[in-house]
XYZ file of C-alpha atoms in Angstrom:
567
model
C -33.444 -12.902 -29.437
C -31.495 -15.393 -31.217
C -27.486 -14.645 -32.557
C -28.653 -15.461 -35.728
C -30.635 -12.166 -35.996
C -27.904 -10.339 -35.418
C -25.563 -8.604 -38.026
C -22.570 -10.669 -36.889
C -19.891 -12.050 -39.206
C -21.105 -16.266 -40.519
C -17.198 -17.550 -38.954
C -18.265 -16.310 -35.280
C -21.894 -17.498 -35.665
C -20.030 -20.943 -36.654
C -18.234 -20.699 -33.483
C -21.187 -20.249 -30.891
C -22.683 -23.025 -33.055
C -20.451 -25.539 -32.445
C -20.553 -23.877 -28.413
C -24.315 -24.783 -28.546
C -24.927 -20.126 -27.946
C -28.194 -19.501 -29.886
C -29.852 -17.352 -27.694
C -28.547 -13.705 -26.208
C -28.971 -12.231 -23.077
C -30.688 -9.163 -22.257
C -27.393 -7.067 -22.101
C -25.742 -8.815 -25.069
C -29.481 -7.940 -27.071
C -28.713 -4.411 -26.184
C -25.422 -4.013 -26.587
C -24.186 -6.047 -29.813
C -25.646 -3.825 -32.218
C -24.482 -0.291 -30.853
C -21.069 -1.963 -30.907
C -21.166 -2.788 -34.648
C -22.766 0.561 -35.650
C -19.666 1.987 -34.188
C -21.254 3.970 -30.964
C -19.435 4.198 -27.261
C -21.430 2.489 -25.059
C -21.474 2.238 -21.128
C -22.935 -0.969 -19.862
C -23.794 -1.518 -16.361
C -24.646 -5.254 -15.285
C -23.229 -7.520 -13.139
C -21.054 -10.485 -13.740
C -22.492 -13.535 -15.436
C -25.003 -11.591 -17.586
C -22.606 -12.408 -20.433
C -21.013 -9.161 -20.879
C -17.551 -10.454 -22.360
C -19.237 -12.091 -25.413
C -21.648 -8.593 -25.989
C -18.139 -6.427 -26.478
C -15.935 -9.664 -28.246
C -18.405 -11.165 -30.728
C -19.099 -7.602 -32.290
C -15.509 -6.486 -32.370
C -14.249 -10.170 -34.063
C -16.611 -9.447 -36.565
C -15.968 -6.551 -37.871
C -11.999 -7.405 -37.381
C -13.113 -10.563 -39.795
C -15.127 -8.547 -42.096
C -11.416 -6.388 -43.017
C -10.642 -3.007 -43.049
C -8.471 -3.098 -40.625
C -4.981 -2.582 -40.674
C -2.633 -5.648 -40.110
C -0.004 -6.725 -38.067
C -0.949 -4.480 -36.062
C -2.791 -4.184 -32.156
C -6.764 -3.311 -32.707
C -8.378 -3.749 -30.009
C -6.923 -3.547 -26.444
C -9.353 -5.465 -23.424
C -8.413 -3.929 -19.570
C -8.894 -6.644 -17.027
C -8.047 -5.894 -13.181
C -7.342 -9.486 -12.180
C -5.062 -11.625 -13.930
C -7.868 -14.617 -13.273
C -10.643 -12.614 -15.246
C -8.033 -11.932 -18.193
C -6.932 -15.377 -18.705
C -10.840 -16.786 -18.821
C -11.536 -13.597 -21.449
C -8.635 -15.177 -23.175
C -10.176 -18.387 -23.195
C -13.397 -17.109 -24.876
C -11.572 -15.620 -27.456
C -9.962 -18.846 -28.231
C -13.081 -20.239 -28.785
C -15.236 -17.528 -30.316
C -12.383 -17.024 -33.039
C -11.372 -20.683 -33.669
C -13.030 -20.175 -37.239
C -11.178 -16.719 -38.103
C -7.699 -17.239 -39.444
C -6.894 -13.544 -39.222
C -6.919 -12.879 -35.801
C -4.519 -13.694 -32.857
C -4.856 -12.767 -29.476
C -2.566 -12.479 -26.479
C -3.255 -12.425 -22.878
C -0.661 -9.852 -20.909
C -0.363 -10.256 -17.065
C 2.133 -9.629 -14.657
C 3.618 -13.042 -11.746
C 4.987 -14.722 -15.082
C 8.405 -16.163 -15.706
C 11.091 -14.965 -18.518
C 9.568 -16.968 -20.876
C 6.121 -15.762 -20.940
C 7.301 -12.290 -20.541
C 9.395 -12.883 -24.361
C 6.247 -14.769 -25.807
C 4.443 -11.274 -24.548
C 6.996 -9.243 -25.916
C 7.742 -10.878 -29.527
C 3.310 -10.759 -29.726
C 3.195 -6.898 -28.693
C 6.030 -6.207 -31.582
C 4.169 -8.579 -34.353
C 1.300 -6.486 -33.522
C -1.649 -9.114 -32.339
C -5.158 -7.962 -33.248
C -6.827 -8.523 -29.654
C -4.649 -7.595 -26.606
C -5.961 -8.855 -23.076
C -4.060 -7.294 -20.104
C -4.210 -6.122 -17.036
C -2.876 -2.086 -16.405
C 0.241 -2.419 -14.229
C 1.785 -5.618 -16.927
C 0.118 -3.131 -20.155
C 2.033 0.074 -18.738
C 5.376 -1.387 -18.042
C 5.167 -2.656 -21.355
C 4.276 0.914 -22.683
C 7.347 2.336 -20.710
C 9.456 0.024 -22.106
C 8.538 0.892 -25.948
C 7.437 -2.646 -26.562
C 3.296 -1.418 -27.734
C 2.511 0.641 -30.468
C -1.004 2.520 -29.616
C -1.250 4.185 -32.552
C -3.632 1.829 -34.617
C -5.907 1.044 -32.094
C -9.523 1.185 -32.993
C -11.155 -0.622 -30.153
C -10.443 0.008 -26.216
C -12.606 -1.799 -23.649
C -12.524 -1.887 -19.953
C -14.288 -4.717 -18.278
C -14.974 -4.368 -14.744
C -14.543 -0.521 -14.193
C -15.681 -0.280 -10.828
C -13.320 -3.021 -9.512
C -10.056 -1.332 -11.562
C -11.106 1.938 -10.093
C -11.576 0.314 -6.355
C -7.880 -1.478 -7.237
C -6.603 1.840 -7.741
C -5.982 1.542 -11.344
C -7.670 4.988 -12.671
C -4.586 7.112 -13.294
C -3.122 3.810 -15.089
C -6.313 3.667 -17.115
C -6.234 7.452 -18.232
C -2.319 7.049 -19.159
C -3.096 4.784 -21.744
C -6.266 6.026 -22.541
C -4.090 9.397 -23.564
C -1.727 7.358 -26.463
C -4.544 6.371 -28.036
C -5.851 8.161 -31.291
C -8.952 9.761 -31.324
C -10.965 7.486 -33.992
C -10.700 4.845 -31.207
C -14.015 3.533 -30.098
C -14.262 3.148 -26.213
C -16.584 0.613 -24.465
C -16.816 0.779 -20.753
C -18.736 -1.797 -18.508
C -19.224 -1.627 -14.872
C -21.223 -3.728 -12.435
C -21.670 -0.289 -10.086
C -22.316 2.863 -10.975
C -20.504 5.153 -8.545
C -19.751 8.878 -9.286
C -16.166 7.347 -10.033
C -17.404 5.745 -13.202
C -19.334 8.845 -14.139
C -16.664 11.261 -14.146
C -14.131 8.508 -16.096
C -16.996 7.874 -18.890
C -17.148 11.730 -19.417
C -13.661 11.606 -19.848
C -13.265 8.064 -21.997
C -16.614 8.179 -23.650
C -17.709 10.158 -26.600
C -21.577 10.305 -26.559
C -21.712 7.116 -24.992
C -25.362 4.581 -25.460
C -25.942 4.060 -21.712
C -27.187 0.550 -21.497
C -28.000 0.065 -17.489
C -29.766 -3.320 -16.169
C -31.032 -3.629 -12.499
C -28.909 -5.688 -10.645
C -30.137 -8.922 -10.719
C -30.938 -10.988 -7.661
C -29.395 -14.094 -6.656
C -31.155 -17.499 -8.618
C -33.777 -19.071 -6.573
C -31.861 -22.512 -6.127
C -29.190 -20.565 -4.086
C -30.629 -21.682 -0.714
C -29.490 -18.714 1.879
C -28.946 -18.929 5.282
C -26.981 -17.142 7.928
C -25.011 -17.877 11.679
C -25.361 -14.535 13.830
C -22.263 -15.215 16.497
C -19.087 -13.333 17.363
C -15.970 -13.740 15.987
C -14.467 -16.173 18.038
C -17.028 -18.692 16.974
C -16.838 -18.557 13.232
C -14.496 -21.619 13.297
C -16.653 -23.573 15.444
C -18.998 -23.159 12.965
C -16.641 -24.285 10.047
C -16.403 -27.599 11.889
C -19.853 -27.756 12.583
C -20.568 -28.098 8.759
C -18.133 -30.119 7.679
C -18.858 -32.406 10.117
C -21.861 -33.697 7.979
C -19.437 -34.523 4.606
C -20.689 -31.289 2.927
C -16.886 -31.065 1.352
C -17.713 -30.965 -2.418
C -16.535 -28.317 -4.076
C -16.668 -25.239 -1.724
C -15.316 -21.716 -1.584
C -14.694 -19.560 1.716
C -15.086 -15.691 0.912
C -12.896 -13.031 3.394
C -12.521 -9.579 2.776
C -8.424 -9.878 3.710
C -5.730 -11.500 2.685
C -4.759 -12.244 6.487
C -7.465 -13.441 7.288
C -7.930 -15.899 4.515
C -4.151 -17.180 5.646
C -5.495 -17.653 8.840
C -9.175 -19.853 8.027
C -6.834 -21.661 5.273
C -4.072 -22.763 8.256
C -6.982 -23.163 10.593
C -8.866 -25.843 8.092
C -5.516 -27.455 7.752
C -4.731 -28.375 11.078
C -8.530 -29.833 11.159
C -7.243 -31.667 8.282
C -9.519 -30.443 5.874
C -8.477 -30.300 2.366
C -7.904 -26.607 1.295
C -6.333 -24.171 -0.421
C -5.972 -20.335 -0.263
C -6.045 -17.949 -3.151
C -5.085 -13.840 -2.636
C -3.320 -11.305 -4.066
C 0.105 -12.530 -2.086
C 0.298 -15.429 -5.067
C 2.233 -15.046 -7.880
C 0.867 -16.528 -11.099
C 2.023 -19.849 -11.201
C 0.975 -20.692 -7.473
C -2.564 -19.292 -9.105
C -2.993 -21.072 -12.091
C -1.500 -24.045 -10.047
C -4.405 -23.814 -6.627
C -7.094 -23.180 -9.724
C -6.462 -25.953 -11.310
C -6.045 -27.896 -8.515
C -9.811 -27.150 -7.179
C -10.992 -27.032 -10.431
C -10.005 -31.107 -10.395
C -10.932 -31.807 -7.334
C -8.051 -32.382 -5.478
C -8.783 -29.308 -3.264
C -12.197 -29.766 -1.361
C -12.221 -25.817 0.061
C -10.820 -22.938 -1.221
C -10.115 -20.309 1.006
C -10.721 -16.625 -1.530
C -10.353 -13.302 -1.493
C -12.927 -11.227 -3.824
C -10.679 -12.259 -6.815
C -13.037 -14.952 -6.824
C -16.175 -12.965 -6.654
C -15.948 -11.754 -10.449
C -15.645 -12.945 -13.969
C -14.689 -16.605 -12.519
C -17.199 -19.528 -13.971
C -16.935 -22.874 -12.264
C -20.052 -24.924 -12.478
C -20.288 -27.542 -9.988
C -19.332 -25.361 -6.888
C -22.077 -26.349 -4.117
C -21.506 -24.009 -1.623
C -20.354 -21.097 -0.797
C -19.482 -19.622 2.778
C -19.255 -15.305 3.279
C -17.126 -15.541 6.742
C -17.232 -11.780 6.944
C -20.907 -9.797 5.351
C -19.684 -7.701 2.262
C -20.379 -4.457 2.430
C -21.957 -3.469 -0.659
C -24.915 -5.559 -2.059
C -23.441 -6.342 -5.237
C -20.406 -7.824 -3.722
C -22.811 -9.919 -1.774
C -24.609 -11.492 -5.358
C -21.344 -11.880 -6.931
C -20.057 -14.034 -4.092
C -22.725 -16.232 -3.882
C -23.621 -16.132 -7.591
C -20.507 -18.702 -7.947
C -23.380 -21.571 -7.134
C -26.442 -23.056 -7.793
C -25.021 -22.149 -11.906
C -26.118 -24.282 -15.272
C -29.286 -25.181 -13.739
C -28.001 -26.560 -10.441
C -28.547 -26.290 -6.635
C -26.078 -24.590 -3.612
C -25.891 -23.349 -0.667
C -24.586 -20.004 0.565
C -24.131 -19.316 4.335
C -23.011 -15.955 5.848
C -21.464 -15.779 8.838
C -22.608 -12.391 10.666
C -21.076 -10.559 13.748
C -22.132 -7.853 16.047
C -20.625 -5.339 13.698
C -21.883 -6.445 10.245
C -25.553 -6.736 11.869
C -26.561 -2.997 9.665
C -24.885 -4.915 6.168
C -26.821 -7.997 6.251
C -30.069 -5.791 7.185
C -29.211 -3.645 3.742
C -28.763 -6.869 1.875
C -32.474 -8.304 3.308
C -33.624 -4.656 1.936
C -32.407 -4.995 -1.179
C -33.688 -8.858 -1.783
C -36.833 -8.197 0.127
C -36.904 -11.067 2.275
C -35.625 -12.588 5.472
C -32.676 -14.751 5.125
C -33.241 -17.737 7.556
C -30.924 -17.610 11.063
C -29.543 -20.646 11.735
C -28.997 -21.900 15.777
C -24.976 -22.056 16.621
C -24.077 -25.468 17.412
C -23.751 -26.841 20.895
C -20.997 -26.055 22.906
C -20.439 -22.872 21.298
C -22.457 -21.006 23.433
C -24.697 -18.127 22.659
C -24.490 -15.481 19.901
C -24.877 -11.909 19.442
C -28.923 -10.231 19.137
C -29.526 -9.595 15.942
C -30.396 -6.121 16.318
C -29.306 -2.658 15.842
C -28.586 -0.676 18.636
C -29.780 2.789 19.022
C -26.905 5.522 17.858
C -25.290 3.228 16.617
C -23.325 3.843 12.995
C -22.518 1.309 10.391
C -19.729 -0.257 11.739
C -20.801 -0.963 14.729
C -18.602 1.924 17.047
C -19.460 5.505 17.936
C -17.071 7.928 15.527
C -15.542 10.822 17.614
C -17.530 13.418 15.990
C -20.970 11.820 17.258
C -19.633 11.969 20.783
C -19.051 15.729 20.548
C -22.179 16.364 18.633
C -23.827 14.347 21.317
C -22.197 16.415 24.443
C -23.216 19.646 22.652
C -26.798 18.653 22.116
C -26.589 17.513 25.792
C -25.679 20.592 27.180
C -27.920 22.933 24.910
C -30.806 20.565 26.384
C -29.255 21.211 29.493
C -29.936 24.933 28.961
C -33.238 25.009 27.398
C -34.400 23.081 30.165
C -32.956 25.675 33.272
C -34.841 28.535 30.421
C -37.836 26.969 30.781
C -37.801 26.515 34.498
C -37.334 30.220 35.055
C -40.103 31.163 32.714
C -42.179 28.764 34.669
C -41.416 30.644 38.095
C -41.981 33.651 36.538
C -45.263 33.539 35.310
C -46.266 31.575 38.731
C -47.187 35.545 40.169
C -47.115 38.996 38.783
C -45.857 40.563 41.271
C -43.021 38.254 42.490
C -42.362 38.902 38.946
C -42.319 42.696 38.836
C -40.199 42.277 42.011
C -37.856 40.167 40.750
C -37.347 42.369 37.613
C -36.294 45.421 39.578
C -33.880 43.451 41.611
C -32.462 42.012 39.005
C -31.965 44.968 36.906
C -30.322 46.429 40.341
C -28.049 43.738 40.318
C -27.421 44.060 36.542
C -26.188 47.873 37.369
C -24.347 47.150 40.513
C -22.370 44.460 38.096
C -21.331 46.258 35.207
C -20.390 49.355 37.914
C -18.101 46.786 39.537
C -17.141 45.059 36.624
C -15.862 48.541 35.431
C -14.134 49.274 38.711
C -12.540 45.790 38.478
C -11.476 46.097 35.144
C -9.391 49.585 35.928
C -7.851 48.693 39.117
C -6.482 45.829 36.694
C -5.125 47.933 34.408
C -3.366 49.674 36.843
C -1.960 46.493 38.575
C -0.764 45.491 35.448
C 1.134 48.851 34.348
C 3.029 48.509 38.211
C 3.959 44.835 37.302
C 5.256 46.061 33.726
C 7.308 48.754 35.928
C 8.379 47.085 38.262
C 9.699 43.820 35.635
C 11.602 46.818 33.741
C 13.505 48.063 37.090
C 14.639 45.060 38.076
C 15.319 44.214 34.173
C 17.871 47.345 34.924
C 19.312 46.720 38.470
C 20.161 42.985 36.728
C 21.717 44.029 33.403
C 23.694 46.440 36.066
C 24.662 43.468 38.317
C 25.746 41.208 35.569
C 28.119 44.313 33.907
C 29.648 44.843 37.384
C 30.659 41.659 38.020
C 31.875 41.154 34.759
C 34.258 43.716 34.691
C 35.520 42.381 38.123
C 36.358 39.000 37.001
C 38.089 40.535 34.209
C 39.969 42.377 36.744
C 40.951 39.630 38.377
C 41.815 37.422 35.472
C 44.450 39.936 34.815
C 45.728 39.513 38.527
C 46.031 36.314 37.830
C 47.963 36.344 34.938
C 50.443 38.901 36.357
C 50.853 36.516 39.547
C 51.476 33.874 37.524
C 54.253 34.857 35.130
C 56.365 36.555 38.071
C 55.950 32.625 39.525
C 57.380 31.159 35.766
C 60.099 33.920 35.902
C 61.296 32.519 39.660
C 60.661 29.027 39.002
C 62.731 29.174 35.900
C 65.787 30.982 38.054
C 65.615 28.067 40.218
C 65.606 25.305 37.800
C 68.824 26.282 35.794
C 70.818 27.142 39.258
C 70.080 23.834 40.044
C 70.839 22.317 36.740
C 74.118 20.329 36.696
C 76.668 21.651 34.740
C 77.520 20.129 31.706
C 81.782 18.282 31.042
C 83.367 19.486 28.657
C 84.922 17.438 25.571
C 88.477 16.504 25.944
C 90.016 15.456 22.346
C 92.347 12.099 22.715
C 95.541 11.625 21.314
C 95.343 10.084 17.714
C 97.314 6.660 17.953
C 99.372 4.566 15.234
C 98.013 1.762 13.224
C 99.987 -0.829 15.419
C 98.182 0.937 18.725
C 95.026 0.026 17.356
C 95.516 -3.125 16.785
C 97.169 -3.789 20.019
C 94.425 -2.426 22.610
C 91.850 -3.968 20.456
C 93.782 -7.881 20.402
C 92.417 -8.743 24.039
C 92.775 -12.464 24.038
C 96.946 -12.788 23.107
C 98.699 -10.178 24.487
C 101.136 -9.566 21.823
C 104.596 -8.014 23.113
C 106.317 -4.619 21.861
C 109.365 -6.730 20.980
C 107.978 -8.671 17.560
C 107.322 -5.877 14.726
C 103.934 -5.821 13.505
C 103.937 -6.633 9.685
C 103.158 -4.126 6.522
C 99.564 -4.284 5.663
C 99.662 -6.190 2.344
C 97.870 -4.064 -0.772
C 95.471 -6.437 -2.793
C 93.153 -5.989 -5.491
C 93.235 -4.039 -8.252
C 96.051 -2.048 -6.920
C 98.696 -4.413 -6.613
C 97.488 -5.687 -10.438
C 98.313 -2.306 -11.499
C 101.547 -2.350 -9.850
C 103.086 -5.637 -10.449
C 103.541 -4.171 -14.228
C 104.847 -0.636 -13.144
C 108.181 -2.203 -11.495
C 108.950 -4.190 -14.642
C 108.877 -1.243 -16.629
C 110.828 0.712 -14.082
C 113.483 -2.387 -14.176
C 113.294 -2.037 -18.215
C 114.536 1.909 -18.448
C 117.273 1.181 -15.764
């Protein structure tokens, strides 16, 4: 089916005019027009079928077409990665560069203050398409910087990878501000019971639109190592040996681990980069760019990678641990062999991941081809499953018990069926056998009765004989209790008739204090001659009248010459 068929708006058929989009895909076909007729609809595909252009091109239309309230927020897109929200953002660029109307903004956390006030000063003008991821959307919310209450569109792209990210109860919080004329669009690659129970709760008589997932293209040429851990690396260096450096990405299922092959490539000098969650956005946008342009041969990738990311000329791709769900497994090497070109995905498989890759040759029906290991590396693990064996490889705790109960109730059928087996050998023997047994039976239980009274008894003596000597010791302890009080007192007694002597003794010997003797006061002119110790000043020469000064002989001075007037 062409767009043209479509009821979409003439400014966005314009736009995927000048993008050279005339035809739709299946889930786009299916989806487009439940979307303008206003319906919920669930869509499960998996990435690349074109799903962000089924929910946008719909919802810019009827935006375009009016009736809508403006400066406002109308339609809010969820995005769990921060990559997969700024490429949605770059579709809308383009599939809206003919509406005037409309603005968009892309909101995602690892930015600087800048971005964050471009954000904010967007979220308050009230932009008609808001792109965000839920952590960056929620903090916002928090903050009172988003006003839900005009919303009329709410989509979540990727539900299955924001519910695996743990972003559910994040999801549902906003889900709760918004009003209840809002028209919810949910699409998943999975369908897990997780996604079932949300659309019941999101969804209001939702259009389920579900396509198989789609195998990898037939230009991806597949192939796989089977060796232990140890000799993944060897490997690595094995292939790039040959020049195949163009454009490739290395898939791990940690963040560790992807630190590890990136540092490991380095010191080979390889070109590479790494991208995980550790990055903030800047380091991102600056390692995408960087590969995107070549100046990065290998990049190193978590599954960020896996979804919603479109570079064309990537010619290989290399899964150095086996995903563990099929889809995972497309999506990863689905980033090849894309716009009608040729790649090459390899998979590197251990002893443990042997029962993954098995499910994934299930599920494409064929044999991927193994490859030999190089020389020098020695050789790998059998590509087999062993027997008991679960899916990752180990025995769980619980089989080993299971598997020690089954043993012994073998154990016992077994000695059953060997008695049974000497039985029925003779009648006779048998009839024999029963009568001393049932002899023995009666001679048991008569003992076992016997046995089981002469214990009771024993027991009630022990019980009797642990309360008398519970007596005689609570008796023991009083006694000597009350003697040690008794002879704390002694001690006391003895003790203060010892102070009482000791004190006698000390003030007889104590030395007996002198008594004061008061000196004879002496003259003025005494003083002065004990204290003069240098000149010896003799009694003959008469000591001169201490001179008054100050403010006595001022006062003075003036009395005598009034005492000379009166006379």
């Amino acid at each position: 089916m062409y767009f043209d068929e479509l009821n979409l708006n003439d400014n966005v058929l314009d736009a995927l005019y000048d993008m050279h989009f005339d035809t739709c895909t299946p889930i786009q076909e299916r989806c487009i027009p439940e979307i303008l007729e206003g319906k919920d609809v669930l869509g499960v595909a998996q990435t690349g079928t074109g799903k962000t252009a089924a929910y946008l091109l719909p919802i810019l239309s009827k935006i375009d077409d009016g009736g809508y309230p403006e400066d406002s927020i109308n339609c809010i897109v969820m995005s769990p990665t921060r990559e997969l929200a700024q490429q949605i953002d770059q579709a809308m660029q383009g599939f809206s560069y003919y509406l005037d109307g409309v603005s968009s903004i892309a909101v995602y956390g690892g930015n600087d203050g800048t971005r964050y006030d471009q954000e904010l000063k967007s979220l308050s003008l009230g932009a008609n398409v808001v792109i965000a991821t839920p952590g960056r959307f929620i903090s916002h919310m928090s903050l009172g910087n988003v006003d839900l209450s005009k919303v009329s569109f709410f989509v979540l792209d990727e539900a299955d990878r924001m519910l695996d990210m743990g972003f559910s109860d994040d999801i549902l919080k906003i889900a709760k501000k918004l009003p209840d004329t809002c028209q919810t669009i949910m699409f998943s690659a999975t369908m897990p019971e997780k996604i079932e129970q949300l659309a019941k709760t999101l969804l209001k008589n939702p259009v389920e639109i579900k396509l198989a997932v789609s195998k990898p293209a037939e230009k991806i040429k597949q192939t796989a190592y089977v060796c232990y851990e140890t000799q993944k690396m060897g490997v690595i260096n094995d292939i790039f040996k040959a020049g195949n450096l163009n454009r490739v990405i290395i898939f791990s299922g940690s963040k560790q681990k992807v630190k590890q092959i990136s540092g490991a490539l380095l010191r080979h000098n390889i070109n590479s980069g790494e991208m995980h969650s550790d990055l903030d956005q800047t380091q991102r946008d600056d390692m995408m760019f960087r590969f995107k342009s070549g100046q990065i041969d290998v990049l190193v990738a978590t599954d960020i990678l896996a979804r919603g990311i479109d570079i064309d000329d990537i010619t290989m791709v290399i899964n150095y641990d086996v995903p563990k769900d099929v889809e995972d497994y497309v999506h990863r090497i689905g980033r090849t062999a894309r716009a009608d070109r040729n790649g090459c995905a390899i998979t590197f498989v251990n002893e443990n991941d042997i029962y993954y890759f098995k499910q994934i040759e299930k599920f494409l029906n064929k044999d991927i081809e193994k490859l030999a290991l190089p020389e020098g590396l020695g050789d790998g693990p059998k590509y087999e499953i062993k027997k008991g064996e679960k899916r990752n490889g180990s025995k769980s705790r619980n089989d080993n018990r299971r598997n020690s109960t089954r043993n012994s109730k073998h154990k016992t059928k077994t000695e059953d069926k060997s008695n049974k087996t000497s039985i029925l050998s003779g009648k006779s023997d048998a009839n024999v056998e029963k009568t001393g047994d049932i002899k023995e039976k009666n001679n048991r239980r008569n003992n076992s009765k016997h046995d089981e009274k002469s214990k009771e008894k024993k027991q009630k003596e022990k019980k009797q004989e642990t309360v008398k000597n519970n007596n005689t010791e609570q008796k023991d302890r009083t006694k000597k209790s009350e003697k040690n009080k008794k002879a704390a007192r002694n001690n006391k007694s003895d003790k203060s008739e010892t102070k009482s002597e000791t004190q006698k003794n000390k003030e007889a010997n104590k030395p007996k204090k002198k008594k004061r003797v008061n000196k004879p006061v002496t003259s003025h002119q005494e003083k002065v001659h004990k204290k003069s110790s240098k000149y010896a000043i003799p009694n003959d020469y008469p000591m001169p009248a201490k001179e008054e000064s100050g403010i006595k002989s001022l006062l003075k001075k003036p009395l005598k010459w009034l005492k000379s007037l009166k006379k």
